[in-house]
Structure formats: C-alpha cells, structure tokens
Amino acid sequence: MKLTSEDLRDLAVGAAFLGTGGGGNPYVGRLMAQQCLDEGLTIELIDPADVPDDALVIPTAMMGAPTVLVEKLPSGEEALNSFKSLEKHLGRKAFATMPIEIGGINSTIPLVVGARLGIPIVDADGMGRAFPELQMETFGVYGVPGSPMYVSDEDNDSTLIMAADNKSMEWLSRMVAIRMGGCAYIAEYSMSGADVKRTAVPNTMTLAMRIGRCLREAKANHQNPLDALIALMPQTLYHHARVIFSGKLVDVQRETRNGFAIGRARIDAFTPWKGTMQIEIQNENLIATVDGVVKAIVPDLICIMDSESAEPITTEELRYGQRVTVVAVAVPEIMRTPEALAVFGPRCFGFDQPFTPIESMA
Amino acid sequence: MKLTSEDLRDLAVGAAFLGTGGGGNPYVGRLMAQQCLDEGLTIELIDPADVPDDALVIPTAMMGAPTVLVEKLPSGEEALNSFKSLEKHLGRKAFATMPIEIGGINSTIPLVVGARLGIPIVDADGMGRAFPELQMETFGVYGVPGSPMYVSDEDNDSTLIMAADNKSMEWLSRMVAIRMGGCAYIAEYSMSGADVKRTAVPNTMTLAMRIGRCLREAKANHQNPLDALIALMPQTLYHHARVIFSGKLVDVQRETRNGFAIGRARIDAFTPWKGTMQIEIQNENLIATVDGVVKAIVPDLICIMDSESAEPITTEELRYGQRVTVVAVAVPEIMRTPEALAVFGPRCFGFDQPFTPIESMA
C-alpha cells in the first residue's frame, strides 16, 4: 500500500489519538513525511503477514521529551544515521523498518526512513499506543532484545548501546538522549519477520489512518465525529471505546524532568458530567480519576480530544481553558497479558491501582 | 621492561602523587595488577620509541568519580570488554594498550588489560597527571580523535560513543558512566604508534615508579622523603618541584555531583607557613590559594602529602585533622603550550586566573 498526502493527514490525526497524549507532535512528523512525497519518493506500507520470516526488520523512532521536539526540529538524517549504523553493526541490510510506537511523530519517522532508503514500512508497532520508556514494547515483552541500539543526534554524534536487558537499555540511552539536547533518534529491537508476526501489535498504522479518515469524513458529512469514532473501534482489535468525561481544562502542570514531559491535567465537568477529572501524565496520559475514583488506567488509552474540532490534543499542547472530551479505549489482548502488564501495567508507573479493563468499569 | 610486585607498589605511590588527588584509589588498582602477577601473567612496559609507527594502540581507563570506585569495585573484565569491543569495531587487533592518565587506578587498569591479553603497555599517557574530563588529553590536543570509544560496566552493559568531537564524547559518555553507577571502564583515543610518539606524555609510568622508589628508599635510609623527591624531579620532564604549604586539614567539603568528586579543602598553616591554604577540587586538586593569593594552578601539579609518611593523599581520602604538606610540580612543556592550555588550562575549569608556571611564582 503506497501512502498519499491524504493518508499522511489521516495518519497524523489517528496516531495522535492512539498516542494518548504522547509520541511527539504529529504535525512535525507529517511535514517530514510529506516532504518525501514532494520529492517524488514512495512511502510503502507492508502487512506484517507479508514480511518473510527470515527478513531483517529494524524499527526506528524519536526518543525523548515531546516538549523538546517542538523546539528542536529534526533534520531528518538522524534516524537514517541510526538505522544505517545498526545495519552496519549487524553486517546485514534490512528488509524493512517499522514503528516502535503508534503515536505522534513516531508513526511518521519510520515513513521517512523507509522512503529515503526505498524500503517498506511494516504496518505494525511495538506499543499499540505510545509509552514513555523503551522497555515498554511488546517486542521486549515477548522476548526480542532491544539491543544493539543506536542513538543519533543532529550534530553527527551517535551512540551504540549494548545493554544487558531492555530496562538497562532504556536507562542508559535516556541519558544519552538528554545529553543530545532532550530528544534523539534511534534504531533498536532489530528482529526477524517471524518475530514481527509473533510480537508486534499488527496493523496499527492502517488503523491510525482509519481513525483519521473516520473523523474527517464524519465532519464532512456533518455527523458527530466522536460518535463515528466510537462506532468504528469495535470493528478493530481496540474493541471498546467510550466517552468518559467532558469539561474545561482548568489546570495544567507540566515540566520536562529526567528527560520526560511530566505533569497533571485537571478538567472541570460540563453537564451531564460531574466533578473534576484529574489525568496523570508521563509523556502519555496514564490514569484518569474523577474525585479519586479511577475511570481509565494504563495500558488502556486515555485520549483528550478538543470538544469542538474532535482533534486529539497531545500533552505539550494542553492549555488552560480548552473545552475537551476524554475518550477511553480498550487495547488489544496482546497488551493485557500478565507478561505485558508486568512491563507496562499501572505498577510500572508507580500506581497502586490494579489494571481494570475499561469495558469492566462503571 | 617486565614489572615486579615491588614495581607495582612504587607505581601506586608515584601515580597517586602524579594524579594530584585524582585518578582513583591506587590501592584498588595495585591489587588488580598484583593479581595478574600472582596468576603468572606478564606485565610488560614498552618505551613509546619502540612502538612501530603503524601499530594500533588502544588506551584503556576507568571513568567516573573516584569516590564511587572505592565502594563499587571493578571485576577486572570491564576494561577488557571495552578494549576488545573497540578492536572488533575497528576490525583490527591492537599491538598495545596505554594509560590515558597517570594517576591512581588509571595507571594500573591498562596493566591488567595488557597482562590478560598478553600485549605490552606503552610507557606514556595522555594527561601527564590526572584530569577530570576526557577531552583533557594531550592526544586530543594534538589532533587524535577520542571516538570511537567504548564504555562498559560490570553488568555486561556496553556503549559505543561516536562523537562529533572530544568534548561531545566527554559530554555523552559522562552520563553513561553515571547511569552505569558512577564509574565505568573505557577504551578510547585509538591511534597509531606514530601518533603515540607525537601526542603522548612520554615515560610517565617509569617516572611514577621512580617517584615511588625514591620515597621508599629515602624512608629506608632515614632521609627526608620529600627532600629526596624534590631533588629527583629536576632530573625529569617535570623539571621543578617545591613545597608550597604545610599544615592541618581543618575543613573538607566533598560531594559527588554530575559524576565528579567536587570539593574544597582548607589547611591551617604550621610554622613557618602562614595563613590558610584553600584547594579547589574537581576529582583533582586544581588551584591552591593562601588567603586569596594563588600559589599553584592547573595544569601544574598540586599534591597533598601526609606530613608523617610522605604518602600522597587522594581526594576521597582527605580527612579532617590530617597533617599535610602540599607540593607543587611543573608539568612538561607539551602540557603548557597554548593549544594545551586551551583544553585544560585554568579557564577550562572556570577559574579567572591565568596559568602561571610554578617556577615563576613567589
């Protein structure tokens, strides 16, 4: 499947939704991919089922604080450098690249890498959403090592991380990304086609495009875009979605700390909703409570949407006074197994509350 | 020249002296080298003049805060891992290893690497003393790039740094060393034999042994060890040495910050000395003032010695109440050129005072 400019616009919107606040600014990433199309390059998605079992796939991504990304724009060479350095280290050419997360800029960075190298991008990812840390990938949950990993910046610095485990890889590379100015570009979790099929969350790129298209067409047809979106999700692996709150953003605390965008948003209810919703953020929206009662919790998606435009709002764009609607979405079952929850469940973010699927909540 | 146990003891003392407070605990490093001798391995020093011009030399070292080293002892495999990984990356076997600094543990880490791999250790180094940062090497001053560099820890993590310049290499690798627990083991500044001859401070390993032997023999012969040492130095490239203060340590401030042991020592004078000497520390002793007047300044050596035993005292061993004598030593001219002072002169440590050679001071 070859992507068009319209696909890229839909993807940016859908990836911002699935990114659940994180993954970096989707606008910047869309422009980078659009530039490839403008230069006459081809962006070709490939279904994971069509990747040969013995082919080498090297995922690529941005790593760091999305708040930094919007001020320190990438040149576009950084992720290519990491990809090519890792190919050289492995002594083998890759068949394709792949996103590590489906969120914001990280759904489009691999498109740029694929277009510039003339290789396809696998329609799948390793988070099924966005997560703040690199060990939080289904690839690692199901046994693919993250190392060897390359981290590159715009100043021609690059670093190869060979970590004993994926948490060490995150621990070491995070500081490298910080020293590179708060965000950097990576290649990691290189794997076989067989491992892609076994460990990736499938078809999330096309899902993001479907979400973007659904919102766009509903608006064009004067339908309620949120209703259309909520009707769409049960047809996908993300089998349940509903509005859990609506109101006005009355407080946003946000700081860039330890290489992450850390914060908290408070939303005062509009009728018929009651009370104040509080959302805790580490790059992504992690837990939503109303007056202390949990309404949705990681890894399920918590998406803050503009109530007027139905556009997803990323963490760094939250502003006092915005009228927002909060949508919660069930994640695929591959992300809810005990192994998966041990790596990116609530406890991994310091929350005492157990994971409760959104479809089981009041 | 094959080293004996007695050589190692002399080296530890001399390297602690030349390390001017830094370079890590010499006792730990001596034990690691002694273990190699106990296992029947050979530690062979080679004169830089005897290294073939086209031979590959890979220096090895510990990087981090000496205060951490004494609590987190190395297994001995870490520097070997970095060395072998760099050989593999370069696609070439090295002829020899070499110290990057002559101070504390960093004069003995290369001995362990050389002994275990059966290769010689070049009798030279890249600092002519100890310095806190990796760009502060004569290798880099005279044009050898520090990258590619490997950083390894005891947990089987390792990182390859490919930095745009030597300051970026320091900047990136420092955080990796911090994340590895505050100290790590490195291989960097790989170079040809011709570059060794052109850029290294020569014969500092044998000098350290001469210093250690001089102090030991003076004590055995009931001579004043400090007098003997001060008589020795003019016979070397370190052409001037003298006592600049003597007194009691009345205050030591020391903290591990940004991966360095940062601090300040204050010494109240014993007759005939007057006033209070203050010594500023970043791993190493950098500037000594008495009541605001500079008495010695980096890159010249400022060595704090125990007044009773004439043993050098490293930064992390400074204690309230110690009776100490401070000796200042001129460094070789290769370390005092404008290019060298631009990299490790007083301004590089944030001091406003210009460099003044110790032999020109009152």
JSON list of N, CA and C in Angstrom, two decimals, chain A residues 5-36:
[
{"chain": "A", "resi": 5, "resn": "SER", "atom": "N", "xyz": [-0.75, 11.94, 0.30]},
{"chain": "A", "resi": 5, "resn": "SER", "atom": "CA", "xyz": [-0.76, 13.08, 1.23]},
{"chain": "A", "resi": 5, "resn": "SER", "atom": "C", "xyz": [-1.96, 13.02, 2.16]},
{"chain": "A", "resi": 6, "resn": "GLU", "atom": "N", "xyz": [-3.11, 12.58, 1.60]},
{"chain": "A", "resi": 6, "resn": "GLU", "atom": "CA", "xyz": [-4.31, 12.49, 2.42]},
{"chain": "A", "resi": 6, "resn": "GLU", "atom": "C", "xyz": [-4.14, 11.41, 3.50]},
{"chain": "A", "resi": 7, "resn": "ASP", "atom": "N", "xyz": [-3.50, 10.30, 3.12]},
{"chain": "A", "resi": 7, "resn": "ASP", "atom": "CA", "xyz": [-3.20, 9.25, 4.11]},
{"chain": "A", "resi": 7, "resn": "ASP", "atom": "C", "xyz": [-2.36, 9.82, 5.25]},
{"chain": "A", "resi": 8, "resn": "LEU", "atom": "N", "xyz": [-1.37, 10.65, 4.89]},
{"chain": "A", "resi": 8, "resn": "LEU", "atom": "CA", "xyz": [-0.48, 11.20, 5.92]},
{"chain": "A", "resi": 8, "resn": "LEU", "atom": "C", "xyz": [-1.26, 12.09, 6.88]},
{"chain": "A", "resi": 9, "resn": "ARG", "atom": "N", "xyz": [-2.19, 12.88, 6.33]},
{"chain": "A", "resi": 9, "resn": "ARG", "atom": "CA", "xyz": [-3.00, 13.74, 7.22]},
{"chain": "A", "resi": 9, "resn": "ARG", "atom": "C", "xyz": [-3.87, 12.88, 8.14]},
{"chain": "A", "resi": 10, "resn": "ASP", "atom": "N", "xyz": [-4.48, 11.84, 7.57]},
{"chain": "A", "resi": 10, "resn": "ASP", "atom": "CA", "xyz": [-5.31, 10.95, 8.40]},
{"chain": "A", "resi": 10, "resn": "ASP", "atom": "C", "xyz": [-4.46, 10.24, 9.45]},
{"chain": "A", "resi": 11, "resn": "LEU", "atom": "N", "xyz": [-3.27, 9.80, 9.01]},
{"chain": "A", "resi": 11, "resn": "LEU", "atom": "CA", "xyz": [-2.36, 9.10, 9.93]},
{"chain": "A", "resi": 11, "resn": "LEU", "atom": "C", "xyz": [-1.97, 10.00, 11.11]},
{"chain": "A", "resi": 12, "resn": "ALA", "atom": "N", "xyz": [-1.66, 11.25, 10.82]},
{"chain": "A", "resi": 12, "resn": "ALA", "atom": "CA", "xyz": [-1.23, 12.17, 11.88]},
{"chain": "A", "resi": 12, "resn": "ALA", "atom": "C", "xyz": [-2.33, 12.30, 12.93]},
{"chain": "A", "resi": 13, "resn": "VAL", "atom": "N", "xyz": [-3.57, 12.42, 12.48]},
{"chain": "A", "resi": 13, "resn": "VAL", "atom": "CA", "xyz": [-4.69, 12.57, 13.42]},
{"chain": "A", "resi": 13, "resn": "VAL", "atom": "C", "xyz": [-4.90, 11.27, 14.20]},
{"chain": "A", "resi": 14, "resn": "GLY", "atom": "N", "xyz": [-4.92, 10.14, 13.49]},
{"chain": "A", "resi": 14, "resn": "GLY", "atom": "CA", "xyz": [-5.16, 8.86, 14.15]},
{"chain": "A", "resi": 14, "resn": "GLY", "atom": "C", "xyz": [-4.04, 8.48, 15.10]},
{"chain": "A", "resi": 15, "resn": "ALA", "atom": "N", "xyz": [-2.80, 8.81, 14.71]},
{"chain": "A", "resi": 15, "resn": "ALA", "atom": "CA", "xyz": [-1.66, 8.48, 15.57]},
{"chain": "A", "resi": 15, "resn": "ALA", "atom": "C", "xyz": [-1.65, 9.37, 16.81]},
{"chain": "A", "resi": 16, "resn": "ALA", "atom": "N", "xyz": [-2.08, 10.60, 16.66]},
{"chain": "A", "resi": 16, "resn": "ALA", "atom": "CA", "xyz": [-2.19, 11.46, 17.84]},
{"chain": "A", "resi": 16, "resn": "ALA", "atom": "C", "xyz": [-3.24, 10.90, 18.80]},
{"chain": "A", "resi": 17, "resn": "PHE", "atom": "N", "xyz": [-4.32, 10.34, 18.24]},
{"chain": "A", "resi": 17, "resn": "PHE", "atom": "CA", "xyz": [-5.35, 9.72, 19.07]},
{"chain": "A", "resi": 17, "resn": "PHE", "atom": "C", "xyz": [-4.78, 8.49, 19.79]},
{"chain": "A", "resi": 18, "resn": "LEU", "atom": "N", "xyz": [-4.20, 7.56, 19.02]},
{"chain": "A", "resi": 18, "resn": "LEU", "atom": "CA", "xyz": [-3.66, 6.33, 19.62]},
{"chain": "A", "resi": 18, "resn": "LEU", "atom": "C", "xyz": [-2.47, 6.63, 20.53]},
{"chain": "A", "resi": 19, "resn": "GLY", "atom": "N", "xyz": [-1.79, 7.74, 20.28]},
{"chain": "A", "resi": 19, "resn": "GLY", "atom": "CA", "xyz": [-0.62, 8.11, 21.09]},
{"chain": "A", "resi": 19, "resn": "GLY", "atom": "C", "xyz": [-1.00, 8.53, 22.50]},
{"chain": "A", "resi": 20, "resn": "THR", "atom": "N", "xyz": [-2.29, 8.71, 22.74]},
{"chain": "A", "resi": 20, "resn": "THR", "atom": "CA", "xyz": [-2.83, 9.00, 24.07]},
{"chain": "A", "resi": 20, "resn": "THR", "atom": "C", "xyz": [-2.03, 10.12, 24.78]},
{"chain": "A", "resi": 21, "resn": "GLY", "atom": "N", "xyz": [-1.82, 11.17, 23.99]},
{"chain": "A", "resi": 21, "resn": "GLY", "atom": "CA", "xyz": [-1.13, 12.35, 24.51]},
{"chain": "A", "resi": 21, "resn": "GLY", "atom": "C", "xyz": [0.34, 12.42, 24.19]},
{"chain": "A", "resi": 22, "resn": "GLY", "atom": "N", "xyz": [0.96, 11.26, 23.90]},
{"chain": "A", "resi": 22, "resn": "GLY", "atom": "CA", "xyz": [2.41, 11.23, 23.72]},
{"chain": "A", "resi": 22, "resn": "GLY", "atom": "C", "xyz": [2.84, 10.92, 22.30]},
{"chain": "A", "resi": 23, "resn": "GLY", "atom": "N", "xyz": [4.12, 10.61, 22.16]},
{"chain": "A", "resi": 23, "resn": "GLY", "atom": "CA", "xyz": [4.65, 10.24, 20.85]},
{"chain": "A", "resi": 23, "resn": "GLY", "atom": "C", "xyz": [5.16, 11.42, 20.07]},
{"chain": "A", "resi": 24, "resn": "GLY", "atom": "N", "xyz": [5.03, 12.60, 20.63]},
{"chain": "A", "resi": 24, "resn": "GLY", "atom": "CA", "xyz": [5.57, 13.77, 19.94]},
{"chain": "A", "resi": 24, "resn": "GLY", "atom": "C", "xyz": [4.56, 14.41, 19.01]},
{"chain": "A", "resi": 25, "resn": "ASN", "atom": "N", "xyz": [4.85, 15.63, 18.63]},
{"chain": "A", "resi": 25, "resn": "ASN", "atom": "CA", "xyz": [3.94, 16.43, 17.81]},
{"chain": "A", "resi": 25, "resn": "ASN", "atom": "C", "xyz": [3.70, 15.79, 16.45]},
{"chain": "A", "resi": 26, "resn": "PRO", "atom": "N", "xyz": [2.44, 15.46, 16.10]},
{"chain": "A", "resi": 26, "resn": "PRO", "atom": "CA", "xyz": [2.18, 14.76, 14.84]},
{"chain": "A", "resi": 26, "resn": "PRO", "atom": "C", "xyz": [2.35, 15.68, 13.63]},
{"chain": "A", "resi": 27, "resn": "TYR", "atom": "N", "xyz": [2.24, 16.98, 13.83]},
{"chain": "A", "resi": 27, "resn": "TYR", "atom": "CA", "xyz": [2.36, 17.94, 12.72]},
{"chain": "A", "resi": 27, "resn": "TYR", "atom": "C", "xyz": [3.78, 17.91, 12.14]},
{"chain": "A", "resi": 28, "resn": "VAL", "atom": "N", "xyz": [4.77, 17.96, 13.05]},
{"chain": "A", "resi": 28, "resn": "VAL", "atom": "CA", "xyz": [6.17, 17.94, 12.61]},
{"chain": "A", "resi": 28, "resn": "VAL", "atom": "C", "xyz": [6.46, 16.67, 11.81]},
{"chain": "A", "resi": 29, "resn": "GLY", "atom": "N", "xyz": [5.99, 15.55, 12.32]},
{"chain": "A", "resi": 29, "resn": "GLY", "atom": "CA", "xyz": [6.24, 14.27, 11.64]},
{"chain": "A", "resi": 29, "resn": "GLY", "atom": "C", "xyz": [5.55, 14.19, 10.30]},
{"chain": "A", "resi": 30, "resn": "ARG", "atom": "N", "xyz": [4.34, 14.73, 10.21]},
{"chain": "A", "resi": 30, "resn": "ARG", "atom": "CA", "xyz": [3.61, 14.69, 8.94]},
{"chain": "A", "resi": 30, "resn": "ARG", "atom": "C", "xyz": [4.36, 15.51, 7.88]},
{"chain": "A", "resi": 31, "resn": "LEU", "atom": "N", "xyz": [4.86, 16.67, 8.28]},
{"chain": "A", "resi": 31, "resn": "LEU", "atom": "CA", "xyz": [5.59, 17.51, 7.31]},
{"chain": "A", "resi": 31, "resn": "LEU", "atom": "C", "xyz": [6.84, 16.80, 6.79]},
{"chain": "A", "resi": 32, "resn": "MET", "atom": "N", "xyz": [7.52, 16.06, 7.69]},
{"chain": "A", "resi": 32, "resn": "MET", "atom": "CA", "xyz": [8.72, 15.34, 7.26]},
{"chain": "A", "resi": 32, "resn": "MET", "atom": "C", "xyz": [8.37, 14.27, 6.22]},
{"chain": "A", "resi": 33, "resn": "ALA", "atom": "N", "xyz": [7.26, 13.56, 6.46]},
{"chain": "A", "resi": 33, "resn": "ALA", "atom": "CA", "xyz": [6.85, 12.52, 5.51]},
{"chain": "A", "resi": 33, "resn": "ALA", "atom": "C", "xyz": [6.34, 13.15, 4.21]},
{"chain": "A", "resi": 34, "resn": "GLN", "atom": "N", "xyz": [5.62, 14.26, 4.34]},
{"chain": "A", "resi": 34, "resn": "GLN", "atom": "CA", "xyz": [5.09, 14.95, 3.15]},
{"chain": "A", "resi": 34, "resn": "GLN", "atom": "C", "xyz": [6.24, 15.41, 2.25]},
{"chain": "A", "resi": 35, "resn": "GLN", "atom": "N", "xyz": [7.32, 15.86, 2.89]},
{"chain": "A", "resi": 35, "resn": "GLN", "atom": "CA", "xyz": [8.47, 16.31, 2.11]},
{"chain": "A", "resi": 35, "resn": "GLN", "atom": "C", "xyz": [9.01, 15.17, 1.23]},
{"chain": "A", "resi": 36, "resn": "CYS", "atom": "N", "xyz": [8.98, 13.96, 1.76]},
{"chain": "A", "resi": 36, "resn": "CYS", "atom": "CA", "xyz": [9.42, 12.79, 0.98]},
{"chain": "A", "resi": 36, "resn": "CYS", "atom": "C", "xyz": [8.52, 12.63, -0.26]}
]
